XYZ file of N, CA and C in Angstrom:
342
model
N -47.630 175.555 95.518
C -47.924 174.360 94.775
C -46.955 174.257 93.604
N -46.288 173.109 93.435
C -45.327 172.971 92.341
C -46.022 172.885 90.986
N -45.331 173.336 89.972
C -45.841 173.253 88.606
C -45.133 172.087 87.917
N -45.900 171.228 87.293
C -45.345 170.082 86.576
C -45.681 170.237 85.109
N -44.678 170.119 84.253
C -44.871 170.224 82.819
C -44.752 168.837 82.201
N -45.753 168.470 81.430
C -45.722 167.209 80.700
C -45.558 167.533 79.224
N -44.585 166.943 78.603
C -44.366 167.196 77.184
C -43.855 165.928 76.526
N -44.021 165.824 75.206
C -43.495 164.646 74.523
C -41.976 164.623 74.601
N -41.447 163.442 74.588
C -40.004 163.296 74.666
C -39.362 163.703 73.353
N -38.301 164.464 73.429
C -37.520 164.788 72.237
C -36.065 164.413 72.464
N -35.830 163.527 73.421
C -34.462 163.119 73.711
C -33.963 162.186 72.625
N -32.803 162.470 72.103
C -32.274 161.740 70.960
C -31.984 160.278 71.259
N -31.697 159.936 72.488
C -31.265 158.573 72.791
C -32.338 157.713 73.447
N -33.586 158.142 73.441
C -34.647 157.302 73.990
C -34.810 156.067 73.126
N -34.709 154.893 73.743
C -34.852 153.660 72.990
C -36.315 153.407 72.683
N -36.571 152.964 71.473
C -37.923 152.682 71.027
C -38.189 151.199 71.181
N -39.429 150.819 71.318
C -39.793 149.441 71.607
C -39.312 148.473 70.514
N -39.245 148.902 69.268
C -38.827 148.036 68.161
C -37.330 148.094 67.891
N -36.560 148.673 68.785
C -35.129 148.842 68.574
C -34.848 150.201 67.968
N -33.629 150.639 68.061
C -33.287 151.970 67.577
C -33.786 153.027 68.545
N -33.596 154.268 68.181
C -34.047 155.361 69.035
C -35.315 155.977 68.475
N -35.991 156.708 69.326
C -37.203 157.416 68.912
C -36.898 158.365 67.757
N -35.767 159.042 67.837
C -35.401 159.988 66.789
C -35.143 159.279 65.462
N -34.487 158.121 65.489
C -34.221 157.370 64.254
C -35.524 156.962 63.564
N -36.478 156.433 64.339
C -37.749 156.004 63.759
C -38.551 157.196 63.256
N -38.535 158.288 63.985
C -39.260 159.476 63.557
C -38.687 160.004 62.250
N -37.350 160.043 62.131
C -36.727 160.511 60.894
C -37.001 159.574 59.729
N -36.996 158.275 59.987
C -37.299 157.299 58.934
C -38.721 157.513 58.418
N -39.653 157.714 59.324
C -41.037 157.936 58.937
C -41.199 159.283 58.231
N -40.541 160.324 58.719
C -40.613 161.642 58.077
C -40.017 161.587 56.668
N -38.905 160.881 56.498
C -38.304 160.726 55.168
C -39.277 160.046 54.213
N -39.939 158.994 54.689
C -40.889 158.270 53.851
C -42.084 159.152 53.493
N -42.564 159.937 54.441
C -43.683 160.833 54.165
C -43.289 161.922 53.186
N -42.043 162.332 53.244
C -41.587 163.434 52.396
C -41.385 163.007 50.950
N -40.843 161.811 50.718
C -40.445 161.515 49.345
C -40.567 160.061 48.899
N -41.220 159.204 49.631
C -41.257 157.795 49.256
C -42.570 157.396 48.611
N -42.526 156.232 47.985
C -43.719 155.646 47.396
C -44.506 154.876 48.448
N -45.545 154.208 47.989
C -46.456 153.519 48.898
C -45.775 152.416 49.708
N -44.977 151.583 49.062
C -44.344 150.469 49.771
C -43.394 150.974 50.853
N -42.569 151.946 50.517
C -41.621 152.483 51.486
C -42.341 153.130 52.666
N -43.445 153.814 52.392
C -44.201 154.435 53.478
C -44.838 153.365 54.360
N -45.365 152.306 53.752
C -45.953 151.227 54.555
C -44.899 150.596 55.466
N -43.702 150.354 54.927
C -42.634 149.762 55.736
C -42.240 150.690 56.878
N -42.118 151.968 56.589
C -41.750 152.927 57.633
C -42.875 153.076 58.657
N -44.118 153.004 58.206
C -45.250 153.171 59.109
C -45.337 152.034 60.125
N -44.737 150.910 59.808
C -44.717 149.813 60.769
C -43.982 150.203 62.048
N -43.162 151.237 61.971
C -42.443 151.706 63.161
C -43.396 152.265 64.208
N -44.627 152.506 63.820
C -45.589 153.060 64.766
C -46.084 152.006 65.750
N -45.786 150.751 65.489
C -46.175 149.693 66.430
C -45.385 149.882 67.718
N -46.039 149.896 68.821
C -45.356 150.069 70.102
C -46.354 150.405 71.185
N -45.828 150.763 72.307
C -46.685 151.152 73.424
C -47.363 152.475 73.130
N -48.524 152.654 73.694
C -49.311 153.870 73.446
C -48.533 155.136 73.815
N -47.785 155.105 74.914
C -47.022 156.289 75.318
C -45.947 156.619 74.293
N -45.283 155.599 73.787
C -44.247 155.824 72.781
C -44.844 156.320 71.475
N -46.009 155.810 71.123
C -46.674 156.225 69.895
C -47.029 157.705 69.947
N -47.553 158.163 71.062
C -47.896 159.581 71.198
C -46.658 160.457 71.065
N -45.573 160.067 71.704
C -44.331 160.841 71.606
C -43.799 160.839 70.178
N -43.880 159.686 69.505
C -43.423 159.590 68.111
C -44.253 160.508 67.219
N -45.558 160.498 67.379
C -46.421 161.354 66.551
C -46.190 162.830 66.831
N -45.971 163.188 68.089
C -45.679 164.581 68.418
C -44.376 165.040 67.761
N -43.344 164.210 67.873
C -42.054 164.554 67.265
C -42.172 164.591 65.743
N -42.929 163.669 65.163
C -43.113 163.625 63.713
C -43.831 164.866 63.215
N -44.861 165.314 63.923
C -45.606 166.506 63.525
C -44.687 167.732 63.508
N -43.859 167.847 64.531
C -42.919 168.968 64.602
C -41.903 168.899 63.464
N -41.369 167.714 63.206
C -40.377 167.528 62.140
C -40.971 167.834 60.768
N -42.183 167.394 60.505
C -42.813 167.670 59.212
C -43.009 169.165 59.008
N -43.363 169.874 60.068
C -43.508 171.326 59.970
C -42.204 172.012 59.627
N -41.109 171.583 60.251
C -39.818 172.217 59.950
C -39.329 171.836 58.557
N -39.632 170.627 58.110
C -39.240 170.232 56.745
C -40.055 170.971 55.691
N -41.305 171.266 55.983
C -42.161 171.965 55.016
C -41.613 173.346 54.693
N -40.939 173.959 55.639
C -40.366 175.284 55.424
C -39.248 175.245 54.389
N -38.496 174.161 54.369
C -37.322 174.106 53.484
C -37.452 173.112 52.340
N -38.589 172.466 52.184
C -38.760 171.426 51.176
C -39.351 171.976 49.889
N -39.078 171.280 48.808
C -39.660 171.641 47.526
C -41.101 171.171 47.401
N -41.471 170.120 48.124
C -42.819 169.566 48.034
C -43.600 169.893 49.308
N -43.882 171.166 49.491
C -44.577 171.616 50.702
C -45.987 171.042 50.798
N -46.634 170.920 49.667
C -48.013 170.425 49.676
C -48.087 169.017 50.273
N -47.176 168.155 49.869
C -47.164 166.781 50.391
C -46.880 166.777 51.893
N -45.911 167.576 52.313
C -45.565 167.614 53.734
C -46.685 168.216 54.585
N -47.360 169.207 54.065
C -48.470 169.786 54.814
C -49.634 168.801 54.910
N -49.870 168.028 53.849
C -50.900 166.988 53.914
C -50.512 165.943 54.958
N -49.227 165.558 54.969
C -48.746 164.589 55.957
C -48.889 165.142 57.371
N -48.551 166.409 57.570
C -48.665 167.019 58.902
C -50.117 167.050 59.362
N -51.041 167.331 58.451
C -52.464 167.347 58.816
C -52.932 165.943 59.210
N -52.486 164.936 58.474
C -52.828 163.557 58.828
C -52.263 163.172 60.193
N -51.019 163.551 60.444
C -50.397 163.230 61.734
C -51.141 163.930 62.861
N -51.607 165.144 62.613
C -52.397 165.858 63.616
C -53.671 165.075 63.941
N -54.346 164.542 62.920
C -55.541 163.726 63.140
C -55.192 162.450 63.904
N -54.063 161.845 63.552
C -53.644 160.622 64.225
C -53.326 160.874 65.693
N -52.743 162.025 65.996
C -52.443 162.369 67.388
C -53.722 162.392 68.212
N -54.794 162.931 67.635
C -56.073 162.949 68.327
C -56.641 161.547 68.492
N -56.535 160.736 67.441
C -57.061 159.372 67.485
C -56.254 158.492 68.432
N -54.977 158.782 68.596
C -54.120 157.967 69.469
C -54.583 158.047 70.925
N -55.306 159.093 71.269
C -55.832 159.218 72.633
C -57.018 158.291 72.860
N -57.605 157.821 71.768
C -58.755 156.925 71.843
C -58.278 155.482 71.814
N -59.196 154.568 71.782
C -58.844 153.145 71.770
C -58.599 152.685 70.322
N -57.538 153.188 69.715
C -57.187 152.865 68.339
C -55.788 152.258 68.360
N -55.617 151.160 67.624
C -54.310 150.501 67.633
C -53.328 151.223 66.716
N -52.058 150.976 66.951
C -51.009 151.568 66.116
C -51.127 151.073 64.680
N -51.538 149.824 64.501
C -51.726 149.296 63.153
C -52.800 150.044 62.385
N -53.890 150.375 63.074
C -54.947 151.147 62.433
C -54.458 152.544 62.066
N -53.680 153.137 62.939
C -53.160 154.477 62.672
C -52.181 154.478 61.504
N -51.329 153.460 61.423
C -50.374 153.415 60.308
C -51.106 153.201 58.985
N -52.157 152.377 58.984
C -52.958 152.199 57.780
C -53.657 153.488 57.365
N -54.172 154.217 58.355
C -54.840 155.487 58.112
C -53.861 156.480 57.475
N -52.648 156.526 58.009
C -51.627 157.426 57.497
C -51.301 157.115 56.037
N -51.076 155.841 55.745
C -50.724 155.436 54.375
C -51.869 155.691 53.414
N -53.077 155.335 53.815
C -54.238 155.553 52.949
C -54.451 157.052 52.686
N -54.268 157.845 53.706
C -54.447 159.288 53.553
C -53.418 159.928 52.640
N -52.215 159.406 52.645
C -51.162 159.969 51.800
C -51.322 159.613 50.321
N -51.965 158.488 50.052
C -52.023 158.025 48.673
C -53.436 157.939 48.108
N -54.403 158.544 48.791
C -55.742 158.560 48.227
C -55.762 159.489 47.025
N -56.694 159.257 46.128
C -56.801 160.093 44.917
C -57.161 161.520 45.323
N -56.406 162.466 44.807
C -56.678 163.858 45.132
C -57.199 164.590 43.927
């Protein structure tokens, strides 16, 4: 019996539904999570709009990227909070939740009073 492996796409040249590549949008969102204010994060979070399959791949790649940035970043606490939120969003993306709801959840979670 053959073994089939399913994994999120990490190919650099995969085109994303809103234009650009999956990697470009993931990096834009990771940059905003790492060091941007509320408006910049909201604008970047709009990149999450797309097909459900693309959204799952984007969130998987984003979670991995945030983890690698946390190792070398000065603001580890912010990146770890972002990674935890993305982990929650990955679970919610399997349910009947829209990308708009997920992007709002991400932004609200990053800027709630701590």
